[in-house]
């Protein structure tokens, strides 16, 4: 996979090389995704505005998720987004949040004939997800016996369409987007609810983390975050209990 790198140097007072923040992300619409050689998305736009506000240099790279989160876990000046803040990850990172709040649906192919109403019923089926994604952890913690792992979300979707797997968890926003594109998916039940965040290395400087959190708090308080959500048409489906917009 080709990796697109964006280096943004802000016109400001010089900072030490150690103060350059290195962000990693994946192709995960509508939060971060490629349009040609550009990266866009509701999470990506917030990161740009945050870093402009605090006047610190940074880089952003898009890559497969397993590598993106591994770099943030191993390299002191690295952060990864858009990352679900789940209990299993809590102490592995330092957090800047929330850049979104979302739900995951357990979905099947529309013509599969599968009907499951809860996790226990879903365990009888082959469930796919991408390797090292937080949904893998959720599935494992729930004791799913048949988990099929792929390198990315697109490959998991292809497996669902070809009936190599029966079910997969998918974000509500991406589910809506795929439905509008004519992809034949059927939501079975709400699998999980989670907060999305920027996850930084445990050795990331505390003062810099606080500045980033303060910049995000401003985006939320002045309505900019909501405007960004509207730009990407972030909304909720009518399936199950509708969550409040963050």
Coordinates of C-alpha atoms in Angstrom, one line a residue:
X1 CA 0.0 0.0 0.0
X2 CA 1.3 3.4 -0.9
X3 CA 1.7 5.7 2.1
X4 CA 0.9 9.3 1.8
X5 CA 2.8 11.6 4.1
X6 CA 1.9 15.2 4.9
X7 CA 4.5 17.5 6.6
X8 CA 3.1 20.7 7.9
X9 CA 5.5 23.3 9.1
X10 CA 3.7 26.2 10.8
X11 CA 5.0 29.7 10.2
X12 CA 5.9 30.4 13.8
X13 CA 8.8 30.6 16.3
X14 CA 11.1 27.6 15.8
X15 CA 10.7 24.6 18.1
X16 CA 13.1 21.8 19.0
X17 CA 13.1 18.8 16.8
X18 CA 11.9 16.7 19.8
X19 CA 8.7 18.9 19.8
X20 CA 7.6 17.7 16.3
X21 CA 4.5 15.5 16.8
X22 CA 4.2 12.6 14.4
X23 CA 0.6 11.5 13.8
X24 CA -0.4 8.2 12.2
X25 CA -3.8 7.3 10.9
X26 CA -5.7 4.9 8.6
X27 CA -8.2 5.0 5.8
X28 CA -11.4 5.0 8.0
X29 CA -14.1 7.2 6.6
X30 CA -15.6 9.6 7.5
X31 CA -13.0 10.3 10.2
X32 CA -9.9 10.0 8.0
X33 CA -9.7 9.0 4.3
X34 CA -7.9 9.6 1.1
X35 CA -9.1 11.7 -1.8
X36 CA -6.3 11.2 -4.4
X37 CA -3.1 12.2 -2.6
X38 CA -5.0 14.3 0.0
X39 CA -6.2 13.2 3.5
X40 CA -9.5 14.4 4.7
X41 CA -12.1 13.6 7.4
X42 CA -13.8 14.7 10.6
X43 CA -10.9 13.5 12.7
X44 CA -8.2 14.8 10.4
X45 CA -9.7 18.3 10.2
X46 CA -9.7 18.6 14.0
X47 CA -6.1 17.5 14.2
X48 CA -5.1 20.3 11.7
X49 CA -7.0 23.0 13.6
X50 CA -5.6 21.8 17.0
X51 CA -2.0 21.9 15.9
X52 CA -2.5 25.2 14.2
X53 CA -3.8 26.6 17.4
X54 CA -0.9 25.4 19.6
X55 CA 1.7 26.4 16.9
X56 CA 3.6 23.1 17.0
X57 CA 5.1 21.3 14.0
X58 CA 3.8 17.9 13.1
X59 CA 3.6 15.2 10.4
X60 CA 0.7 13.0 9.4
X61 CA 1.0 9.6 7.7
X62 CA -1.7 7.3 6.5
X63 CA -0.9 3.6 6.7
X64 CA -2.4 0.2 7.6
X65 CA -3.9 0.3 11.1
X66 CA -1.7 -2.3 12.7
X67 CA 1.4 -0.2 11.9
X68 CA -0.3 3.1 12.7
X69 CA -1.1 2.1 16.3
X70 CA 2.1 0.2 16.8
X71 CA 4.2 3.3 16.1
X72 CA 2.1 5.3 18.6
X73 CA 2.7 2.7 21.2
X74 CA 6.4 2.4 20.6
X75 CA 7.7 5.9 19.6
X76 CA 7.6 8.7 22.2
X77 CA 6.5 11.6 20.0
X78 CA 3.9 9.6 18.1
X79 CA 0.1 9.8 18.3
X80 CA -2.6 7.8 16.4
X81 CA -6.1 8.8 15.4
X82 CA -9.0 8.1 15.1
X83 CA -8.6 5.7 18.0
X84 CA -11.4 4.1 20.1
X85 CA -10.7 4.6 23.8
X86 CA -11.6 1.2 25.2
X87 CA -10.6 -0.1 28.7
X88 CA -7.9 -2.4 27.2
X89 CA -6.1 0.5 25.7
X90 CA -6.5 3.0 28.6
X91 CA -3.0 2.6 30.2
X92 CA -1.2 1.9 26.9
X93 CA -1.6 5.5 25.7
X94 CA -2.2 9.1 26.8
X95 CA -5.4 10.5 25.4
X96 CA -6.8 13.7 23.8
X97 CA -10.6 13.4 23.5
X98 CA -13.3 13.2 22.3
X99 CA -12.9 13.8 18.6
X100 CA -16.1 11.8 18.1
X101 CA -18.5 9.5 19.8
X102 CA -19.8 6.5 17.9
X103 CA -21.5 3.1 17.8
X104 CA -20.7 -0.1 16.0
X105 CA -23.3 -2.3 14.3
X106 CA -22.9 -6.0 13.8
X107 CA -23.8 -6.3 10.1
X108 CA -24.4 -9.1 7.6
X109 CA -24.8 -9.1 3.8
X110 CA -28.4 -8.2 3.0
X111 CA -29.0 -11.4 1.1
X112 CA -27.3 -13.7 3.6
X113 CA -30.5 -14.8 5.4
X114 CA -28.7 -14.3 8.7
X115 CA -30.7 -13.0 11.7
X116 CA -29.0 -12.4 15.0
X117 CA -30.3 -10.2 17.8
X118 CA -27.4 -10.2 20.2
X119 CA -23.8 -11.2 20.9
X120 CA -24.6 -14.8 21.9
X121 CA -26.4 -15.5 18.7
X122 CA -23.6 -13.8 16.7
X123 CA -21.1 -16.2 18.2
X124 CA -22.5 -19.0 16.2
X125 CA -21.2 -17.3 13.0
X126 CA -17.8 -16.4 11.5
X127 CA -17.2 -12.7 12.3
X128 CA -14.6 -10.7 10.4
X129 CA -12.6 -7.6 11.3
X130 CA -9.3 -6.0 10.6
X131 CA -6.2 -7.1 12.5
X132 CA -5.3 -5.1 15.6
X133 CA -8.4 -2.9 15.4
X134 CA -10.2 -2.3 18.6
X135 CA -13.1 -4.4 17.4
X136 CA -10.8 -7.4 17.4
X137 CA -10.2 -6.8 21.1
X138 CA -14.0 -6.5 21.7
X139 CA -14.7 -9.7 19.8
X140 CA -12.0 -11.6 21.7
X141 CA -13.2 -10.2 25.1
X142 CA -16.7 -11.4 24.3
X143 CA -15.4 -14.9 23.6
X144 CA -16.2 -15.1 19.9
X145 CA -14.8 -18.4 18.8
X146 CA -14.6 -17.8 15.0
X147 CA -12.8 -14.5 14.2
X148 CA -11.5 -13.9 10.7
X149 CA -8.8 -11.2 10.6
X150 CA -7.9 -9.1 7.5
X151 CA -5.4 -6.4 6.9
X152 CA -8.0 -3.7 6.4
X153 CA -11.7 -2.9 6.5
X154 CA -12.1 -3.0 2.7
X155 CA -10.8 -6.6 2.6
X156 CA -13.2 -7.6 5.4
X157 CA -16.1 -6.1 3.4
X158 CA -15.1 -8.1 0.4
X159 CA -15.1 -11.2 2.5
X160 CA -18.6 -10.4 3.7
X161 CA -19.9 -9.8 0.2
X162 CA -18.4 -13.1 -1.1
X163 CA -19.8 -14.9 2.0
X164 CA -16.4 -16.0 3.3
X165 CA -17.5 -14.5 6.6
X166 CA -21.0 -14.1 8.0
X167 CA -20.9 -10.9 10.1
X168 CA -18.6 -8.0 10.8
X169 CA -18.7 -5.0 13.2
X170 CA -18.7 -1.6 11.4
X171 CA -19.0 2.0 12.6
X172 CA -22.5 3.5 12.3
X173 CA -21.2 6.3 10.2
X174 CA -19.5 4.0 7.7
X175 CA -22.6 1.8 7.6
X176 CA -24.7 4.8 6.6
X177 CA -22.2 5.8 3.9
X178 CA -22.0 2.3 2.4
X179 CA -25.8 2.0 2.3
X180 CA -26.0 5.3 0.5
X181 CA -23.5 3.9 -2.0
X182 CA -25.7 0.9 -2.6
X183 CA -23.7 -1.7 -0.7
X184 CA -26.1 -4.4 0.4
X185 CA -25.6 -4.5 4.2
X186 CA -28.1 -5.2 7.0
X187 CA -27.6 -4.1 10.6
X188 CA -28.4 -6.8 13.0
X189 CA -27.8 -5.2 16.4
X190 CA -25.8 -2.5 18.2
X191 CA -22.5 -4.2 19.0
X192 CA -20.7 -1.5 20.9
X193 CA -20.5 2.2 21.8
X194 CA -17.3 4.1 22.2
X195 CA -15.4 7.4 22.4
X196 CA -13.0 8.2 19.6
X197 CA -9.8 10.0 20.5
X198 CA -6.2 10.8 19.7
X199 CA -3.9 8.2 21.4
X200 CA -0.4 9.3 22.2
X201 CA 2.6 7.4 23.4
X202 CA 2.8 6.9 27.2
X203 CA 6.0 9.0 27.2
X204 CA 4.5 11.8 25.3
X205 CA 5.2 15.2 27.0
X206 CA 2.5 16.1 29.5
X207 CA 2.6 19.8 28.8
X208 CA 2.2 19.2 25.1
X209 CA -0.6 16.8 25.7
X210 CA -2.4 19.4 27.8
X211 CA -2.0 22.0 25.1
X212 CA -3.5 19.7 22.5
X213 CA -6.4 18.8 24.9
X214 CA -7.0 22.5 25.5
X215 CA -7.1 23.2 21.7
X216 CA -9.6 20.4 21.2
X217 CA -11.7 21.7 24.1
X218 CA -11.9 25.0 22.3
X219 CA -13.1 23.4 19.1
X220 CA -15.9 21.7 21.0
X221 CA -16.8 24.8 23.1
X222 CA -17.0 27.2 20.2
X223 CA -19.0 24.8 17.9
X224 CA -16.3 24.2 15.4
X225 CA -16.4 20.4 16.1
X226 CA -20.1 20.3 15.3
X227 CA -19.5 22.3 12.1
X228 CA -16.9 19.7 11.1
X229 CA -19.3 16.9 11.8
X230 CA -21.9 18.7 9.6
X231 CA -19.3 19.1 6.8
X232 CA -18.9 15.3 6.6
X233 CA -22.6 14.7 7.2
X234 CA -22.0 12.8 10.4
X235 CA -25.3 11.6 11.6
X236 CA -27.0 8.6 13.1
X237 CA -29.2 5.9 11.5
X238 CA -32.7 5.0 12.8
X239 CA -31.5 1.5 13.7
X240 CA -32.0 0.7 17.4
X241 CA -31.6 3.4 20.0
X242 CA -30.4 6.5 18.3
X243 CA -27.3 8.0 20.1
X244 CA -27.0 11.7 20.7
X245 CA -24.8 13.7 18.4
X246 CA -21.6 14.5 20.3

